[in-house]
Amino acid sequence: MSVRILALVGSVRAGSTNRQLAEAAVKLAPEGAEVVLYEGLAQLPFYNEDVDVEGSVPAEALRLREAAQGADAFLLFSPEYNGSIPAVLKNAIDWLSRPYGAGAFGGKPVAVVGTALGQYGGVWAQDEARKAVGIAGGKVLEDVKLSIPGSLNRFAETHPVDDAEVAGQLTEVVTRLHGHAAQGVAA
């Protein structure tokens, strides 16, 4: 049974270490899991309930919702901007939380991981992302976490997929998320 995991990255910077971490997750996915890296959060307009009506929903929001509806689970990658969740990731969560009570997260398993420059690896932002996605209807896996500190130094010359410690930890995260999602798909 194949499980589709949609990866959302909260950094749109070309050299983003969180994007690199997401690329590593795609490569390290266990058999039976497909991690799909969503492209397009930079083009997603800010959530506005006035345009979130049939016939007016922006094309990029429709594309995101369609990708999310086709996912069995979500893997969010969050850096930390000024001690908080990046706007691009929060905006995606907002679009996916609607329509109210029937959003795309719909009880699907969600894990939040990431890397940041600071000594704690972005845990504040990741905690806020877990809170937001839980309120938005996702089944947050509170015990599936990975926060990697010192991102710019640690990954200055090494891609996360080539860092044995990180690759092992990330493989464990994706494997556990896959297990939770597979239970939901089988049910």
PDB file of C-alpha atoms in Angstrom:
ATOM      1  CA  MET A   1       0.000   0.000   0.000  1.00  0.00           C
ATOM      2  CA  SER A   2       1.454   3.334  -1.049  1.00  0.00           C
ATOM      3  CA  VAL A   3       1.210   6.324   1.265  1.00  0.00           C
ATOM      4  CA  ARG A   4       1.503   9.836  -0.158  1.00  0.00           C
ATOM      5  CA  ILE A   5       3.107  12.397   2.177  1.00  0.00           C
ATOM      6  CA  LEU A   6       2.876  16.044   1.138  1.00  0.00           C
ATOM      7  CA  ALA A   7       5.896  18.103   2.238  1.00  0.00           C
ATOM      8  CA  LEU A   8       5.412  21.839   2.814  1.00  0.00           C
ATOM      9  CA  VAL A   9       8.521  23.966   3.328  1.00  0.00           C
ATOM     10  CA  GLY A  10       8.239  27.229   5.267  1.00  0.00           C
ATOM     11  CA  SER A  11      11.188  28.851   3.500  1.00  0.00           C
ATOM     12  CA  VAL A  12      11.154  29.960  -0.123  1.00  0.00           C
ATOM     13  CA  ARG A  13      14.832  30.994  -0.164  1.00  0.00           C
ATOM     14  CA  ALA A  14      16.843  29.308  -2.929  1.00  0.00           C
ATOM     15  CA  GLY A  15      19.504  28.025  -0.523  1.00  0.00           C
ATOM     16  CA  SER A  16      17.074  27.052   2.220  1.00  0.00           C
ATOM     17  CA  THR A  17      18.400  24.351   4.518  1.00  0.00           C
ATOM     18  CA  ASN A  18      14.792  23.363   5.283  1.00  0.00           C
ATOM     19  CA  ARG A  19      14.223  22.787   1.574  1.00  0.00           C
ATOM     20  CA  GLN A  20      17.369  20.661   1.541  1.00  0.00           C
ATOM     21  CA  LEU A  21      15.977  18.737   4.504  1.00  0.00           C
ATOM     22  CA  ALA A  22      12.737  18.191   2.559  1.00  0.00           C
ATOM     23  CA  GLU A  23      14.734  16.997  -0.473  1.00  0.00           C
ATOM     24  CA  ALA A  24      16.462  14.532   1.834  1.00  0.00           C
ATOM     25  CA  ALA A  25      13.071  13.272   3.061  1.00  0.00           C
ATOM     26  CA  VAL A  26      12.037  12.621  -0.545  1.00  0.00           C
ATOM     27  CA  LYS A  27      15.166  10.508  -1.092  1.00  0.00           C
ATOM     28  CA  LEU A  28      14.999   8.716   2.262  1.00  0.00           C
ATOM     29  CA  ALA A  29      11.328   7.728   2.175  1.00  0.00           C
ATOM     30  CA  PRO A  30      10.861   4.059   3.046  1.00  0.00           C
ATOM     31  CA  GLU A  31       9.311   1.592   0.654  1.00  0.00           C
ATOM     32  CA  GLY A  32       5.592   2.212   0.382  1.00  0.00           C
ATOM     33  CA  ALA A  33       5.925   5.926   1.108  1.00  0.00           C
ATOM     34  CA  GLU A  34       6.127   8.711  -1.421  1.00  0.00           C
ATOM     35  CA  VAL A  35       7.167  12.131  -0.124  1.00  0.00           C
ATOM     36  CA  VAL A  36       6.051  14.836  -2.546  1.00  0.00           C
ATOM     37  CA  LEU A  37       7.681  18.251  -2.189  1.00  0.00           C
ATOM     38  CA  TYR A  38       5.051  20.901  -2.889  1.00  0.00           C
ATOM     39  CA  GLU A  39       6.240  23.734  -5.098  1.00  0.00           C
ATOM     40  CA  GLY A  40       4.350  27.020  -5.158  1.00  0.00           C
ATOM     41  CA  LEU A  41       3.964  28.388  -1.635  1.00  0.00           C
ATOM     42  CA  ALA A  42       5.747  31.580  -2.734  1.00  0.00           C
ATOM     43  CA  GLN A  43       2.967  32.201  -5.271  1.00  0.00           C
ATOM     44  CA  LEU A  44       0.130  31.502  -2.831  1.00  0.00           C
ATOM     45  CA  PRO A  45      -1.723  34.743  -2.065  1.00  0.00           C
ATOM     46  CA  PHE A  46      -2.395  35.680   1.530  1.00  0.00           C
ATOM     47  CA  TYR A  47      -5.537  34.023   2.815  1.00  0.00           C
ATOM     48  CA  ASN A  48      -8.574  36.246   2.340  1.00  0.00           C
ATOM     49  CA  GLU A  49     -12.043  34.950   3.106  1.00  0.00           C
ATOM     50  CA  ASP A  50     -13.489  37.399   0.578  1.00  0.00           C
ATOM     51  CA  VAL A  51     -11.900  35.471  -2.307  1.00  0.00           C
ATOM     52  CA  ASP A  52     -12.351  32.037  -0.741  1.00  0.00           C
ATOM     53  CA  VAL A  53     -15.727  31.532  -2.395  1.00  0.00           C
ATOM     54  CA  GLU A  54     -16.618  29.239  -5.275  1.00  0.00           C
ATOM     55  CA  GLY A  55     -15.572  30.814  -8.531  1.00  0.00           C
ATOM     56  CA  SER A  56     -13.120  33.251  -6.915  1.00  0.00           C
ATOM     57  CA  VAL A  57     -10.551  31.006  -5.216  1.00  0.00           C
ATOM     58  CA  PRO A  58      -7.079  31.811  -6.606  1.00  0.00           C
ATOM     59  CA  ALA A  59      -5.608  29.118  -8.863  1.00  0.00           C
ATOM     60  CA  GLU A  60      -2.597  28.517  -6.595  1.00  0.00           C
ATOM     61  CA  ALA A  61      -4.888  27.961  -3.596  1.00  0.00           C
ATOM     62  CA  LEU A  62      -6.927  25.448  -5.591  1.00  0.00           C
ATOM     63  CA  ARG A  63      -3.715  23.666  -6.649  1.00  0.00           C
ATOM     64  CA  LEU A  64      -2.523  23.480  -3.021  1.00  0.00           C
ATOM     65  CA  ARG A  65      -5.876  22.169  -1.822  1.00  0.00           C
ATOM     66  CA  GLU A  66      -5.935  19.544  -4.570  1.00  0.00           C
ATOM     67  CA  ALA A  67      -2.438  18.364  -3.653  1.00  0.00           C
ATOM     68  CA  ALA A  68      -3.436  18.230   0.014  1.00  0.00           C
ATOM     69  CA  GLN A  69      -6.643  16.318  -0.677  1.00  0.00           C
ATOM     70  CA  GLY A  70      -4.568  13.690  -2.479  1.00  0.00           C
ATOM     71  CA  ALA A  71      -2.196  13.311   0.467  1.00  0.00           C
ATOM     72  CA  ASP A  72      -2.462  10.702   3.206  1.00  0.00           C
ATOM     73  CA  ALA A  73      -0.193  12.672   5.569  1.00  0.00           C
ATOM     74  CA  PHE A  74       1.774  15.902   5.830  1.00  0.00           C
ATOM     75  CA  LEU A  75       5.382  16.685   6.687  1.00  0.00           C
ATOM     76  CA  LEU A  76       5.975  20.349   7.477  1.00  0.00           C
ATOM     77  CA  PHE A  77       9.480  21.845   7.467  1.00  0.00           C
ATOM     78  CA  SER A  78       9.709  25.028   9.502  1.00  0.00           C
ATOM     79  CA  PRO A  79      12.609  27.384  10.008  1.00  0.00           C
ATOM     80  CA  GLU A  80      12.246  29.998  12.711  1.00  0.00           C
ATOM     81  CA  TYR A  81      11.795  33.656  11.780  1.00  0.00           C
ATOM     82  CA  ASN A  82      12.062  36.053  14.717  1.00  0.00           C
ATOM     83  CA  GLY A  83      11.145  33.288  17.130  1.00  0.00           C
ATOM     84  CA  SER A  84       8.023  32.259  15.239  1.00  0.00           C
ATOM     85  CA  ILE A  85       6.499  30.386  12.298  1.00  0.00           C
ATOM     86  CA  PRO A  86       7.288  31.743   8.815  1.00  0.00           C
ATOM     87  CA  ALA A  87       4.397  33.569   7.148  1.00  0.00           C
ATOM     88  CA  VAL A  88       4.482  31.370   4.034  1.00  0.00           C
ATOM     89  CA  LEU A  89       3.884  28.217   6.093  1.00  0.00           C
ATOM     90  CA  LYS A  90       1.174  29.797   8.249  1.00  0.00           C
ATOM     91  CA  ASN A  91      -0.539  31.056   5.092  1.00  0.00           C
ATOM     92  CA  ALA A  92      -0.565  27.535   3.624  1.00  0.00           C
ATOM     93  CA  ILE A  93      -2.056  26.187   6.849  1.00  0.00           C
ATOM     94  CA  ASP A  94      -4.733  28.902   6.695  1.00  0.00           C
ATOM     95  CA  TRP A  95      -5.713  28.007   3.110  1.00  0.00           C
ATOM     96  CA  LEU A  96      -5.791  24.295   3.955  1.00  0.00           C
ATOM     97  CA  SER A  97      -7.927  24.874   7.058  1.00  0.00           C
ATOM     98  CA  ARG A  98     -10.873  25.980   4.899  1.00  0.00           C
ATOM     99  CA  PRO A  99     -13.676  25.471   4.274  1.00  0.00           C
ATOM    100  CA  TYR A 100     -14.285  25.522   8.003  1.00  0.00           C
ATOM    101  CA  GLY A 101     -14.845  22.026   9.340  1.00  0.00           C
ATOM    102  CA  ALA A 102     -13.934  20.403   6.011  1.00  0.00           C
ATOM    103  CA  GLY A 103     -10.342  21.504   5.423  1.00  0.00           C
ATOM    104  CA  ALA A 104      -7.739  19.388   3.650  1.00  0.00           C
ATOM    105  CA  PHE A 105      -5.955  18.292   6.835  1.00  0.00           C
ATOM    106  CA  GLY A 106      -9.115  16.392   7.835  1.00  0.00           C
ATOM    107  CA  GLY A 107      -7.642  14.291  10.649  1.00  0.00           C
ATOM    108  CA  LYS A 108      -4.650  13.184   8.561  1.00  0.00           C
ATOM    109  CA  PRO A 109      -1.328  12.651  10.390  1.00  0.00           C
ATOM    110  CA  VAL A 110       1.062  15.618  10.441  1.00  0.00           C
ATOM    111  CA  ALA A 111       4.683  15.799  11.578  1.00  0.00           C
ATOM    112  CA  VAL A 112       6.604  19.064  11.922  1.00  0.00           C
ATOM    113  CA  VAL A 113      10.386  19.172  11.706  1.00  0.00           C
ATOM    114  CA  GLY A 114      13.032  21.670  10.720  1.00  0.00           C
ATOM    115  CA  THR A 115      16.367  23.299  11.072  1.00  0.00           C
ATOM    116  CA  ALA A 116      17.391  26.806  12.049  1.00  0.00           C
ATOM    117  CA  LEU A 117      20.509  28.828  12.740  1.00  0.00           C
ATOM    118  CA  GLY A 118      19.920  29.071  16.493  1.00  0.00           C
ATOM    119  CA  GLN A 119      20.955  26.623  19.170  1.00  0.00           C
ATOM    120  CA  TYR A 120      17.497  25.047  19.470  1.00  0.00           C
ATOM    121  CA  GLY A 121      16.863  24.343  15.789  1.00  0.00           C
ATOM    122  CA  GLY A 122      13.618  26.303  15.502  1.00  0.00           C
ATOM    123  CA  VAL A 123      11.583  24.552  18.187  1.00  0.00           C
ATOM    124  CA  TRP A 124       9.417  27.623  18.897  1.00  0.00           C
ATOM    125  CA  ALA A 125       8.323  27.894  15.274  1.00  0.00           C
ATOM    126  CA  GLN A 126       7.794  24.156  15.017  1.00  0.00           C
ATOM    127  CA  ASP A 127       5.664  24.173  18.179  1.00  0.00           C
ATOM    128  CA  GLU A 128       3.565  27.018  16.747  1.00  0.00           C
ATOM    129  CA  ALA A 129       3.182  25.147  13.457  1.00  0.00           C
ATOM    130  CA  ARG A 130       1.972  22.075  15.372  1.00  0.00           C
ATOM    131  CA  LYS A 131      -0.543  24.232  17.239  1.00  0.00           C
ATOM    132  CA  ALA A 132      -1.846  25.889  14.050  1.00  0.00           C
ATOM    133  CA  VAL A 133      -2.121  22.679  12.022  1.00  0.00           C
ATOM    134  CA  GLY A 134      -3.825  20.919  14.934  1.00  0.00           C
ATOM    135  CA  ILE A 135      -6.441  23.651  15.151  1.00  0.00           C
ATOM    136  CA  ALA A 136      -6.760  23.438  11.348  1.00  0.00           C
ATOM    137  CA  GLY A 137      -7.805  19.790  11.649  1.00  0.00           C
ATOM    138  CA  GLY A 138      -4.574  17.815  11.319  1.00  0.00           C
ATOM    139  CA  LYS A 139      -3.741  14.895  13.597  1.00  0.00           C
ATOM    140  CA  VAL A 140      -0.447  16.231  14.943  1.00  0.00           C
ATOM    141  CA  LEU A 141       2.086  13.582  15.904  1.00  0.00           C
ATOM    142  CA  GLU A 142       3.441  15.259  19.027  1.00  0.00           C
ATOM    143  CA  ASP A 143       6.093  12.599  19.574  1.00  0.00           C
ATOM    144  CA  VAL A 144       7.508  12.752  16.029  1.00  0.00           C
ATOM    145  CA  LYS A 145       9.934  15.674  16.093  1.00  0.00           C
ATOM    146  CA  LEU A 146      13.276  16.731  14.680  1.00  0.00           C
ATOM    147  CA  SER A 147      14.901  20.115  15.366  1.00  0.00           C
ATOM    148  CA  ILE A 148      18.400  20.580  13.982  1.00  0.00           C
ATOM    149  CA  PRO A 149      20.376  23.554  15.359  1.00  0.00           C
ATOM    150  CA  GLY A 150      23.164  25.466  13.653  1.00  0.00           C
ATOM    151  CA  SER A 151      21.818  24.916  10.158  1.00  0.00           C
ATOM    152  CA  LEU A 152      24.063  27.304   8.251  1.00  0.00           C
ATOM    153  CA  ASN A 153      27.222  25.826   9.726  1.00  0.00           C
ATOM    154  CA  ARG A 154      26.105  22.207   9.795  1.00  0.00           C
ATOM    155  CA  PHE A 155      24.972  22.208   6.175  1.00  0.00           C
ATOM    156  CA  ALA A 156      27.486  24.702   4.771  1.00  0.00           C
ATOM    157  CA  GLU A 157      29.291  22.011   2.827  1.00  0.00           C
ATOM    158  CA  THR A 158      27.099  18.948   3.375  1.00  0.00           C
ATOM    159  CA  HIS A 159      23.574  18.328   2.140  1.00  0.00           C
ATOM    160  CA  PRO A 160      21.361  16.894   4.920  1.00  0.00           C
ATOM    161  CA  VAL A 161      20.969  13.620   2.998  1.00  0.00           C
ATOM    162  CA  ASP A 162      24.763  13.149   3.289  1.00  0.00           C
ATOM    163  CA  ASP A 163      24.844  13.849   7.050  1.00  0.00           C
ATOM    164  CA  ALA A 164      24.557  10.337   8.531  1.00  0.00           C
ATOM    165  CA  GLU A 165      23.066  11.484  11.843  1.00  0.00           C
ATOM    166  CA  VAL A 166      20.457  13.728  10.211  1.00  0.00           C
ATOM    167  CA  ALA A 167      19.644  11.148   7.525  1.00  0.00           C
ATOM    168  CA  GLY A 168      19.023   8.537  10.219  1.00  0.00           C
ATOM    169  CA  GLN A 169      16.808  10.847  12.276  1.00  0.00           C
ATOM    170  CA  LEU A 170      14.869  12.034   9.232  1.00  0.00           C
ATOM    171  CA  THR A 171      14.366   8.467   8.016  1.00  0.00           C
ATOM    172  CA  GLU A 172      12.905   7.637  11.440  1.00  0.00           C
ATOM    173  CA  VAL A 173      10.512  10.619  11.220  1.00  0.00           C
ATOM    174  CA  VAL A 174       9.292   9.673   7.736  1.00  0.00           C
ATOM    175  CA  THR A 175       8.996   5.991   8.693  1.00  0.00           C
ATOM    176  CA  ARG A 176       6.894   6.810  11.750  1.00  0.00           C
ATOM    177  CA  LEU A 177       4.716   9.262   9.803  1.00  0.00           C
ATOM    178  CA  HIS A 178       4.279   6.604   7.114  1.00  0.00           C
ATOM    179  CA  GLY A 179       3.190   4.091   9.775  1.00  0.00           C
ATOM    180  CA  HIS A 180       0.522   6.432  11.144  1.00  0.00           C
ATOM    181  CA  ALA A 181      -0.705   7.270   7.655  1.00  0.00           C
ATOM    182  CA  ALA A 182      -0.805   3.608   6.589  1.00  0.00           C
ATOM    183  CA  GLN A 183      -3.072   2.830   9.551  1.00  0.00           C
ATOM    184  CA  GLY A 184      -5.453   5.575   8.392  1.00  0.00           C
ATOM    185  CA  VAL A 185      -5.416   4.397   4.782  1.00  0.00           C
ATOM    186  CA  ALA A 186      -6.100   0.795   5.829  1.00  0.00           C
ATOM    187  CA  ALA A 187      -8.998   1.782   8.105  1.00  0.00           C
TER     188      ALA A 187
END
